[in-house]
Coordinates of C-alpha atoms and ligand atoms in Angstrom, one line a residue:
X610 CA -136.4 -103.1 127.2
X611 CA -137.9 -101.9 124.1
X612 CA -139.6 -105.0 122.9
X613 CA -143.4 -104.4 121.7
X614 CA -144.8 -104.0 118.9
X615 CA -148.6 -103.7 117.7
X616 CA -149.1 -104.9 114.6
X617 CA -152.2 -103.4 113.5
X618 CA -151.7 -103.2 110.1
X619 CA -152.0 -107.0 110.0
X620 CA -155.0 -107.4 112.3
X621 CA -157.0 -108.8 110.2
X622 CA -154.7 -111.3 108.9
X623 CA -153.6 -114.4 110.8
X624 CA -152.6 -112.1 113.5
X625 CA -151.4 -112.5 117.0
X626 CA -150.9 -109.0 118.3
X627 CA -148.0 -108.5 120.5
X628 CA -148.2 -106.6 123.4
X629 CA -145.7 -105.6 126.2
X630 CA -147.6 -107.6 128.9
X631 CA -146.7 -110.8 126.5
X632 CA -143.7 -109.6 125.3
X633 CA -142.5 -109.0 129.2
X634 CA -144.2 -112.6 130.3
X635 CA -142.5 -114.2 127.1
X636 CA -145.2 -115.0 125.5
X637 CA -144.9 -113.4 122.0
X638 CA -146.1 -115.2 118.8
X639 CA -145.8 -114.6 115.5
X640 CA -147.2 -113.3 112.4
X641 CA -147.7 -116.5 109.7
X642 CA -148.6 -114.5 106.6
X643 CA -150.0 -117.3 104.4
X644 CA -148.5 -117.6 100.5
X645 CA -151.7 -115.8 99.3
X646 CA -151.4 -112.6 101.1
X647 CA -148.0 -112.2 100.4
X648 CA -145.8 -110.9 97.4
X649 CA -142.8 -113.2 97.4
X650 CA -142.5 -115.7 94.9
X651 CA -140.6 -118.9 94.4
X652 CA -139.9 -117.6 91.1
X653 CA -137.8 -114.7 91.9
X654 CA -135.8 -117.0 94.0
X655 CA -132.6 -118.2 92.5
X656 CA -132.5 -122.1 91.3
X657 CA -129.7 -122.7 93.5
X658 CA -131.4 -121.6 96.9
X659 CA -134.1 -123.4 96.0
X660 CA -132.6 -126.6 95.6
X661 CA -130.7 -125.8 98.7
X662 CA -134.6 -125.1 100.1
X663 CA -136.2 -128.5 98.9
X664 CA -133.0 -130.6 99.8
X665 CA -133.3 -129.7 103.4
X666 CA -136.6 -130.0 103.6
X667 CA -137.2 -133.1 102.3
X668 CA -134.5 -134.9 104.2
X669 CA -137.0 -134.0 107.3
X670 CA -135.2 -130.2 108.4
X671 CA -137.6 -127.4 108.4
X672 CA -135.9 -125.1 105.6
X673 CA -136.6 -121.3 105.4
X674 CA -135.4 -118.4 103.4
X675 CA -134.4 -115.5 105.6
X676 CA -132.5 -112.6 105.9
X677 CA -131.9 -109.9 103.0
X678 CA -133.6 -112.6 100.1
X679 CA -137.1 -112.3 102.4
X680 CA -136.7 -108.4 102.7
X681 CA -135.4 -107.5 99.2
X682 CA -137.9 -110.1 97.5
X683 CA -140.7 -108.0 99.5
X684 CA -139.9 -105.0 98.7
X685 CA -139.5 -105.9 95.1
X686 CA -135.8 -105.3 95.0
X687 CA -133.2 -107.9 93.7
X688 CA -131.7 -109.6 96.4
X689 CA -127.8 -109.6 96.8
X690 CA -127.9 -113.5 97.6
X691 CA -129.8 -115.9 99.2
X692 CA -129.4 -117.0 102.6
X693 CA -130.7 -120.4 104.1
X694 CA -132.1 -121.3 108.1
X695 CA -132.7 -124.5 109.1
X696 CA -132.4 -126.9 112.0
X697 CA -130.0 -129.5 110.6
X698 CA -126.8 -129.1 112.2
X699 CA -123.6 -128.3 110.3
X700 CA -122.7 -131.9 109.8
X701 CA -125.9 -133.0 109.0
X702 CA -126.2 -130.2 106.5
X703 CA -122.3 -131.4 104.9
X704 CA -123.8 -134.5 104.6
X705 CA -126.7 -133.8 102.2
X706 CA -124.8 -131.5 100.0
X707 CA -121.8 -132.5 97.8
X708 CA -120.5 -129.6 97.5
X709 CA -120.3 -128.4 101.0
X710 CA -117.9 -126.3 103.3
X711 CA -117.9 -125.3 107.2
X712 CA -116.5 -121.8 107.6
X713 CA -116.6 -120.1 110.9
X714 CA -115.2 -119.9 114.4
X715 CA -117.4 -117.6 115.7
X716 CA -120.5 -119.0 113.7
X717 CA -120.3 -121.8 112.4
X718 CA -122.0 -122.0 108.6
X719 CA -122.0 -124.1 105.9
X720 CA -121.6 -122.6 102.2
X721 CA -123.3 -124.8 99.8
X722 CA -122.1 -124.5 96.1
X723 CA -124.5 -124.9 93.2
X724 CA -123.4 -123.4 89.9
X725 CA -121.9 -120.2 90.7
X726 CA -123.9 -119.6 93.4
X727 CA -123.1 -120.0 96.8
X728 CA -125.7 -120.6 99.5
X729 CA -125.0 -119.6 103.1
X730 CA -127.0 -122.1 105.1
X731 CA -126.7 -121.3 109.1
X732 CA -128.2 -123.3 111.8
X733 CA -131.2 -121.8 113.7
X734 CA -129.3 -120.3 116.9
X735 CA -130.2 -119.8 120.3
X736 CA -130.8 -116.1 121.5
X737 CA -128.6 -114.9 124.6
X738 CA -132.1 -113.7 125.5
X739 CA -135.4 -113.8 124.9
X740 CA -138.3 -110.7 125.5
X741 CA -139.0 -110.4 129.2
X742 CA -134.9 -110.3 129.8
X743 CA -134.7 -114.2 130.4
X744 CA -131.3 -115.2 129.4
X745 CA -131.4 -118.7 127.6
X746 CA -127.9 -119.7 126.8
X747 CA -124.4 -118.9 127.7
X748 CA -122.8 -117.1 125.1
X749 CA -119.3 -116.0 125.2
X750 CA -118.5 -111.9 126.0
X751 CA -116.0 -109.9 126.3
X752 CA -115.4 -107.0 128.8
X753 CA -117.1 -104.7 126.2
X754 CA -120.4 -106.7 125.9
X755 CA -118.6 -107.9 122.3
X756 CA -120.0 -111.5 121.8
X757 CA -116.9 -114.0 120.7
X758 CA -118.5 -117.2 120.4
X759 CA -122.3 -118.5 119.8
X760 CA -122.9 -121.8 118.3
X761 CA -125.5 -122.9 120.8
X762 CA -128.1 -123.7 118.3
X763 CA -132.1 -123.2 119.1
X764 CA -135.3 -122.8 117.2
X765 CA -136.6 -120.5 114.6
X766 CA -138.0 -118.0 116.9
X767 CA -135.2 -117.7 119.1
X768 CA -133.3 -117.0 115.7
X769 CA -135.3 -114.8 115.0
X770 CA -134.3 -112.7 118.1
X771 CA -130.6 -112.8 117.8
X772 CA -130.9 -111.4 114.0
X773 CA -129.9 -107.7 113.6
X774 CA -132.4 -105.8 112.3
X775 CA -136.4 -106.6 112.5
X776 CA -136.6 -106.4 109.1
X777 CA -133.5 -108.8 108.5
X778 CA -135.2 -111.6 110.6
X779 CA -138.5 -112.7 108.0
X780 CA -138.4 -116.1 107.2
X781 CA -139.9 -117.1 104.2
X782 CA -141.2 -121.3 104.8
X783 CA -140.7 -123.6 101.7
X784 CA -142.8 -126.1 102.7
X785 CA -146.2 -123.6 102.9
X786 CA -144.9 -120.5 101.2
X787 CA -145.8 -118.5 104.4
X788 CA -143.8 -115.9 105.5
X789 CA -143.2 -116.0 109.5
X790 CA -142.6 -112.9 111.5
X791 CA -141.8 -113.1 115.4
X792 CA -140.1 -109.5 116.0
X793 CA -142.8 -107.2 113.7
X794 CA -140.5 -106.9 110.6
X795 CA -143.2 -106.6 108.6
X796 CA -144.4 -103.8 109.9
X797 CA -141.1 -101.8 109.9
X798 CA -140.8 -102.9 106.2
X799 CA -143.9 -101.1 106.0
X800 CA -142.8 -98.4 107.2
X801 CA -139.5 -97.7 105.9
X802 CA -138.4 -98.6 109.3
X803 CA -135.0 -99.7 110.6
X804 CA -135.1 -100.8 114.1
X805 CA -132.7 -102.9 115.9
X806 CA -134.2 -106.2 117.9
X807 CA -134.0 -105.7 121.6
X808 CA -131.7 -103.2 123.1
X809 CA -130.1 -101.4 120.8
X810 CA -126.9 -100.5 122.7
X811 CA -126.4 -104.2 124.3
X812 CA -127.2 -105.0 120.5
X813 CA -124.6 -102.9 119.0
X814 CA -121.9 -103.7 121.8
X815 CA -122.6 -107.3 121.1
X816 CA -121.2 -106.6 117.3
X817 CA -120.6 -103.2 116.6
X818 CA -120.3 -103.9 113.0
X819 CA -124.4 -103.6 113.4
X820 CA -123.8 -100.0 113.2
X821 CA -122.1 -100.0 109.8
X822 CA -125.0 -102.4 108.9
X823 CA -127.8 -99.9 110.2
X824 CA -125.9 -97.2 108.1
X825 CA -125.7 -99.6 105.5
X826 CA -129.2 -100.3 105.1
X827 CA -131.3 -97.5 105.9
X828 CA -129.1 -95.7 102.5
X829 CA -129.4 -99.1 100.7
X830 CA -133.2 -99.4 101.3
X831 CA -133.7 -95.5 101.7
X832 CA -134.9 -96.4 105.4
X833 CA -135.7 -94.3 108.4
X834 CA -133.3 -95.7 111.5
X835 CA -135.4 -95.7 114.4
X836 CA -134.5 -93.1 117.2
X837 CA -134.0 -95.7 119.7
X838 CA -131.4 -97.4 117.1
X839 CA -130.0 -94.4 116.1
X840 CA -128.8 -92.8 119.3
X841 CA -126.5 -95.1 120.3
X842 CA -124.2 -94.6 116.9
X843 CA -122.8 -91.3 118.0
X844 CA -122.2 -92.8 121.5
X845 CA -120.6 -96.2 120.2
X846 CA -118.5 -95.3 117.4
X847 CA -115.4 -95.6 119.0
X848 CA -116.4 -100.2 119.5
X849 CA -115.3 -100.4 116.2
X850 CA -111.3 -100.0 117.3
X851 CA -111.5 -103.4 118.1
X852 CA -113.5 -105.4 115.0
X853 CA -110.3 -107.2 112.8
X854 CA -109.4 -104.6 110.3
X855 CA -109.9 -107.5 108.2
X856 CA -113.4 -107.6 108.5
X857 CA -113.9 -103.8 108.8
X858 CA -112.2 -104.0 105.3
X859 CA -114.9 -106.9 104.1
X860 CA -117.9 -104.2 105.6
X861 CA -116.2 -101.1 104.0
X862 CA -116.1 -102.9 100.7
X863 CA -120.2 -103.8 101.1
X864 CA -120.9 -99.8 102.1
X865 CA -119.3 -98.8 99.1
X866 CA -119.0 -100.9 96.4
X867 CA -122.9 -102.3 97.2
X868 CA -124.5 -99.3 94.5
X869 CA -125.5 -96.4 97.1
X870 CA -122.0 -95.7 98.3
X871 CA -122.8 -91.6 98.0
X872 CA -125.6 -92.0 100.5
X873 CA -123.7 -94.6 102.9
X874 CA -120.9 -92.1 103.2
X875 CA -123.4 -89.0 104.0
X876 CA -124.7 -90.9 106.9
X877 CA -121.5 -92.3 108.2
X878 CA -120.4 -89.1 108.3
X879 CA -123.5 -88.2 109.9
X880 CA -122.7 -90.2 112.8
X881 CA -119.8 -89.8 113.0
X882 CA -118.9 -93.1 112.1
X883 CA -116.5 -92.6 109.0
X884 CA -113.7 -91.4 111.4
X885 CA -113.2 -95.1 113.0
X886 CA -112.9 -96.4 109.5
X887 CA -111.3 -93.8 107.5
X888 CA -109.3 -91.4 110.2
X889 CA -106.8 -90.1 108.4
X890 CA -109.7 -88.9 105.7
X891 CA -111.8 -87.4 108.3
X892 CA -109.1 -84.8 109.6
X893 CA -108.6 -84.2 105.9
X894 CA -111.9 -83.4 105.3
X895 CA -112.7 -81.4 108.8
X896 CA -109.4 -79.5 107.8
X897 CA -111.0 -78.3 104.4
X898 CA -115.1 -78.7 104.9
X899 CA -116.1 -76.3 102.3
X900 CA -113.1 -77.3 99.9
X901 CA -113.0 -79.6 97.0
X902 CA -112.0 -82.4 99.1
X903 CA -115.5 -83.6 100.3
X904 CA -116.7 -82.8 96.7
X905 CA -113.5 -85.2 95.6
X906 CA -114.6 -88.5 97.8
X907 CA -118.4 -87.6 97.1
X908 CA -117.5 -87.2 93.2
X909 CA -115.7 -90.5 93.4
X910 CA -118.0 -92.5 95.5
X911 CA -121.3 -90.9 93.1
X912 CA -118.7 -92.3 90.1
X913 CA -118.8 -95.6 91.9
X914 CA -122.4 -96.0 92.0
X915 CA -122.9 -94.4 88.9
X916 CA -120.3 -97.2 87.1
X917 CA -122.2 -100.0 89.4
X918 CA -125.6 -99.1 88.0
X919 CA -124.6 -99.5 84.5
X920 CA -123.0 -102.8 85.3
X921 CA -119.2 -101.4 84.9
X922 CA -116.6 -103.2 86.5
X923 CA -115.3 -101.2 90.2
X924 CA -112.5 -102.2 92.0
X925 CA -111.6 -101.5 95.9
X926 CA -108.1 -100.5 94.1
X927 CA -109.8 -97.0 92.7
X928 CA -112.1 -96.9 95.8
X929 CA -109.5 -96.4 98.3
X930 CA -107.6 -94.3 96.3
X931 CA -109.9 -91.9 95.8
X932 CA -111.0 -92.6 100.0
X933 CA -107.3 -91.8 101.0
X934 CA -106.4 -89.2 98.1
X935 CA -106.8 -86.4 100.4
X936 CA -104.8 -87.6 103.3
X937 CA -101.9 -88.7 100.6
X938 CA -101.9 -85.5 98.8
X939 CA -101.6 -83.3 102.5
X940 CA -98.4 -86.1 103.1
X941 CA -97.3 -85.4 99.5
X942 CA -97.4 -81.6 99.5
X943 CA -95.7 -81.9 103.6
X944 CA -92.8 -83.7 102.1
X945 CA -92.1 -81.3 99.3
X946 CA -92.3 -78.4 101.2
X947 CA -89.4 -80.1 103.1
X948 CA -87.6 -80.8 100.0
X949 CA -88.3 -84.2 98.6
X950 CA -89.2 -84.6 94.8
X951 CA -91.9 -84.4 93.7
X952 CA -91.7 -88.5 92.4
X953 CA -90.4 -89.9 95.6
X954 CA -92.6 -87.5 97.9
X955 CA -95.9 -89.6 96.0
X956 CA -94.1 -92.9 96.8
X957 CA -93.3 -92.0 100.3
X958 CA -96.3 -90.8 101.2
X959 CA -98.7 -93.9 99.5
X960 CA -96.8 -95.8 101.7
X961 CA -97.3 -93.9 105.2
X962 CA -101.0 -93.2 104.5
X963 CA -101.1 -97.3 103.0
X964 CA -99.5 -98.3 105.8
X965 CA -101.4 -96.0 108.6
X966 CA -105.2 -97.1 106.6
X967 CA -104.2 -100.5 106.9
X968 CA -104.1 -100.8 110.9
X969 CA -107.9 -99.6 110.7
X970 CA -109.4 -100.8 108.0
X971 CA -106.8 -103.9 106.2
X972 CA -106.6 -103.5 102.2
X973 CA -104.8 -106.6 100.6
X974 CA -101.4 -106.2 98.7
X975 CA -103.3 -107.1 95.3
X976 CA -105.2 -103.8 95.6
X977 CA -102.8 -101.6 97.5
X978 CA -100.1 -102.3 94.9
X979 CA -102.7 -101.0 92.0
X980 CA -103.8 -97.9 94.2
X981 CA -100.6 -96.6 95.2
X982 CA -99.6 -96.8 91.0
X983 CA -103.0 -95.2 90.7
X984 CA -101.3 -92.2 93.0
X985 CA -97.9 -92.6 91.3
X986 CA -98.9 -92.1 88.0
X987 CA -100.8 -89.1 88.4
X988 CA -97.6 -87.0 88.8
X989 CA -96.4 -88.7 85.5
X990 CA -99.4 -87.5 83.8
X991 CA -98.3 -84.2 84.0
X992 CA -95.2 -84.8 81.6
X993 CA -96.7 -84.3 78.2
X994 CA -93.2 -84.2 76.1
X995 CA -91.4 -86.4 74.3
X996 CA -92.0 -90.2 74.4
X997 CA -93.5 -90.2 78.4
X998 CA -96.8 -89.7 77.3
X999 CA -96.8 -93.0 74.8
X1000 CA -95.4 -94.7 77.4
X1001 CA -97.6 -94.3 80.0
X1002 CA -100.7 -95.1 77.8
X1003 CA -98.8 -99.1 77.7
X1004 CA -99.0 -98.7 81.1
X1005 CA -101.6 -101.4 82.6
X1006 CA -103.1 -98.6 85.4
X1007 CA -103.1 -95.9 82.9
X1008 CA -106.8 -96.3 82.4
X1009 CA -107.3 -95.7 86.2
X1010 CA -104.9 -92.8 86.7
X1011 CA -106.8 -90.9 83.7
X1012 CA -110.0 -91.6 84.8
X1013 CA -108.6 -90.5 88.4
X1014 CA -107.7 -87.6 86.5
X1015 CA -111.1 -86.8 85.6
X1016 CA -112.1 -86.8 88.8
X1017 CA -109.6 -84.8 90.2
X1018 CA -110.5 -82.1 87.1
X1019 CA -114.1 -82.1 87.7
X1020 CA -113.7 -80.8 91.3
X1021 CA -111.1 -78.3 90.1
X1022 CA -108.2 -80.0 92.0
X1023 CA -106.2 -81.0 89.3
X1024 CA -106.0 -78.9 85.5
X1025 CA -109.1 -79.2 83.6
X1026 CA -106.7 -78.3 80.1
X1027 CA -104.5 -81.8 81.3
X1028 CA -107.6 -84.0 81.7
X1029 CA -108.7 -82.7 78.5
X1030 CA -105.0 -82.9 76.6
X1031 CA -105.1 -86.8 77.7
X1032 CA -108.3 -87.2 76.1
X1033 CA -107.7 -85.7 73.0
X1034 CA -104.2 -87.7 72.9
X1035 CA -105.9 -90.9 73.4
X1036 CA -108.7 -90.2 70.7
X1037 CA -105.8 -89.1 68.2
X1038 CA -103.4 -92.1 69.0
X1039 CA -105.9 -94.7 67.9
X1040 CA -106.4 -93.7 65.2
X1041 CA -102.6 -93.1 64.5
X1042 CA -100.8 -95.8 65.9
X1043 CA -101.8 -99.6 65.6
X1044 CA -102.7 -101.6 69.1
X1045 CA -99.6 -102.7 70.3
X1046 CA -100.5 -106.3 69.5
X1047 CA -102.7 -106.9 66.5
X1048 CA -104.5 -110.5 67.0
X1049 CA -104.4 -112.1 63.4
X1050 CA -106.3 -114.5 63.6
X1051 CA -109.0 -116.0 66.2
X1052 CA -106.5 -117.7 69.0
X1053 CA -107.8 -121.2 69.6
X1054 CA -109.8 -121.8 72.4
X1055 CA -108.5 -123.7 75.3
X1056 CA -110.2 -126.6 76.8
X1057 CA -111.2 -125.8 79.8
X1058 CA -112.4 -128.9 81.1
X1059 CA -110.3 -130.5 83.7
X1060 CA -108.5 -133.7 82.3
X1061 CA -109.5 -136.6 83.6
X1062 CA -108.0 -139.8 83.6
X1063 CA -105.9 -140.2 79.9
X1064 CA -105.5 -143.4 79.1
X1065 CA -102.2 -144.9 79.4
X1066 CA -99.6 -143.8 76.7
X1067 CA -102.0 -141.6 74.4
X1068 CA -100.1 -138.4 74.0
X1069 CA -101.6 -135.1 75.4
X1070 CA -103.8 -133.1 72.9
X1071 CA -101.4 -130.1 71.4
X1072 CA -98.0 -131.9 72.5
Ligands
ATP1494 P1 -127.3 -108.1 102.1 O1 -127.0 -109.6 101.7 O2 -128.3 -107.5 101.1 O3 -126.1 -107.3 102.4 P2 -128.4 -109.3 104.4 O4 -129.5 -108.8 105.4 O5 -128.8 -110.5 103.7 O6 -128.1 -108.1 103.4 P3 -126.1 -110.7 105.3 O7 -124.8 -110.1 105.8 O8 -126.2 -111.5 104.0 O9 -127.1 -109.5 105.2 O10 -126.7 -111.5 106.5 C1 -127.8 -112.4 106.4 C2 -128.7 -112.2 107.6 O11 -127.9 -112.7 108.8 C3 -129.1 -110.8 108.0 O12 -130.3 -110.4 107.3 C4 -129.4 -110.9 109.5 O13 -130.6 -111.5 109.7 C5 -128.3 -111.9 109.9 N1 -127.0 -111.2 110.3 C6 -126.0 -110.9 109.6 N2 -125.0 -110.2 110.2 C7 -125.5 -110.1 111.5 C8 -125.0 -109.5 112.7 N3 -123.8 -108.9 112.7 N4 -125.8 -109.5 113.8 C9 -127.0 -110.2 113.8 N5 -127.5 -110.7 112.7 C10 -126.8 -110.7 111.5
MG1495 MG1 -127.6 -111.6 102.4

């Protein structure tokens, strides 16, 4: 058991130091920092979790932000979204919001909408254990430790202790402003520190998605993992065979697509983690380590936080296709070799890579449809004579497949003279040729509000 903390560097705060002989007898309190010596404030808090905050709290709950608002808001980052902890219960949380859902087998959680925004607002649970190895609830297991239910709900600290990573479990009190610490979080956020709570191999076999999250963070954040979390990764890899390739394809898309997607991949490699997510790309890459196929995905995945960061739009469509280029190109050239053309050797192969990628890591139809045309059409950018060329720039992926191209080019795997020719063609065909449909005038606007009742026999507007 790896459980204590000293927590000097708040000693002369409103500190209870921790040490193992209370940690192992039970007896662990927390850290209260008070609103004063603190730098979160309500008013980087979004108006929606607020409300969300006050509701609960003044119906009687206690009501705390926690999670990745707490950490981001005190490290002066903007926080993805908000999350909520309280001790209502699901339905008594459903019935002081309107707006309302329970999702959630395996947790059950309400989303509250407000606006745009919605709030994720989860019932304090109860820990399977607490420091000093007492077990408090039954929660369900598999053979492999993997927990598979756990809706036994408990108090704030015991919360606390189920959370993933120290620095994930800070709760942030809206009816003092403190912020409450029970496993030293704020002490790792100090110190650039990611450290799992409790054991960090019962914690990671308990949900070895953790272990995408510890990657995750510690590039997100620019965090140190803690030995003691970190060993276990190059051991444990091999859990992740068993998550729902649904919700490994939910994670891969928040590694990726969440703005430090170079430095995610660098330490999933690292670990050797990529392989359970991406196998068919790691042999690729181990085939070819020095080769422009590593500089291809890093290229990409730099492109992807590079188009993030100046708020361009990204989609898991280009992602993966650039993820599984290598793999699909190998299948391509394999298939040629044995005769196929060179058209129906990309289609073939985008759909035995698709359909191999897909049994690790899902990818819905709506973006494996625009990846594989992605693939398709870079083989039709090749054809420069004639009318092809015209055609394909109607084509509604064309602006993918060239900027695909550009990435291909820049690591000297495709012709640097073709990504060039299609850029100069662009360039000279607006000016030449008129957008294929020139708006006249302004179209009217539609109402967008939803009808509601019409009175009886007035005509709808417009008919
Ligand atoms: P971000 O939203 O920036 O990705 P986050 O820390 O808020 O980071 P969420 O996935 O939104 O992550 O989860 C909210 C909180 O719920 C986490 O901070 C953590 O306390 C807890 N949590 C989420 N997933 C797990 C998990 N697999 N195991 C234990 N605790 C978890
Ligand atoms: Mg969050």
């Amino acid at each position: 058991m790896r459980w204590y903390y000293t927590l000097q560097l708040f000693r002369n705060k409103r500190i209870r130091v921790t040490n193992q002989g209370d940690i192992e007898s039970g007896n662990v309190q927390a850290i209260i920092l008070p609103r004063a010596e603190h730098g979160l404030s309500r008013a980087s808090i979004s108006s929606s979790a607020l409300k969300v905050l006050y509701r609960l709290n003044e119906a009687g709950f206690q009501s705390f932000l926690v999670g990745g608002g707490v950490r981001d808001l005190l490290l002066g980052r903007e926080p993805k979204d908000f999350d909520v902890a309280t001790d209502a219960h699901p339905e008594q949380i459903r019935q002081l919001f309107n707006s309302c859902r329970l999702i959630g087998r395996r947790f059950r959680l309400a989303h509250v909408r407000s606006g745009r925004d919605v709030i994720e607002v989860a019932t304090f649970r109860a820990a399977n254990e607490l420091p000093g190895g007492v077990e408090t609830v039954q929660v369900e297991h598999n053979d492999e430790g993997r927990i598979l239910r756990d809706n036994v709900y408990g108090t704030l600290e015991e919360d606390a202790w189920r959370r993933d990573f120290s620095v994930n479990a800070l709760y942030y009190d809206i009816s003092d402003f403190s912020v409450v610490d029970h496993v030293g979080g704020l002490e790792d956020l100090k110190a650039g520190m990611l450290r799992l709570i409790g054991d960090p191999e019962q914690r990671y076999r308990e949900d070895p998605v953790r272990m995408l999250r510890a990657v995750r963070f510690a590039a997100k954040l620019g965090f140190r993992i803690h030995t003691d979390s970190e060993e276990p990764l190059w051991e444990l890899g091999h859990l992740l065979d068993d998550i729902p390739a649904a919700r490994l394809f939910e994670e891969v898309l928040k590694l990726f697509l969440g703005g430090s997607a170079l430095a995610t991949f660098e330490l999933l490699r690292r670990y050797d983690l990529f392989q359970f997510l991406f196998p068919l790309t790691d042999d690729a890459l181990e085939l070819e380590e020095q080769g422009f196929p590593i500089t291809f995905v890093a290229r990409a995945l730099e492109n992807t936080d590079k188009r993030l960061a100046e708020n361009k739009p990204v989609t898991p469509a280009f992602l993966y296709a650039a993820l599984l280029w290598e793999p699909m190109r190998l299948q391509m050239q394999k298939l040629m070799a044995e005769g196929m053309g060179e058209l129906e050797a990309a289609q073939v192969a985008g759909n035995r890579v698709t359909a191999e990628q897909i049994q690790y890591t899902s990818l819905p139809k709506r973006f494996s449809f625009p990846m594989r045309e992605i693939w398709m059409l870079q083989s039709r950018l090749e054809r420069r004579r004639g009318k092809a060329p015209h055609r394909l720039l109607e084509h509604p992926r064309f602006r993918a497949a060239y900027d695909f191209l550009l990435l291909r080019a820049e690591v000297g795997e495709a012709d640097p003279e073709l990504a060039d020719w299609w850029t100069s063609f662009q360039e000279l065909n607006k000016v030449e040729q008129p957008p294929a449909v020139e708006p006249t005038e302004p179209k009217p606007r539609r109402n967008r509000r939803p009808r509601k009742r019409k009175p009886a026999g007035q005509p709808d507007a417009g008919s």
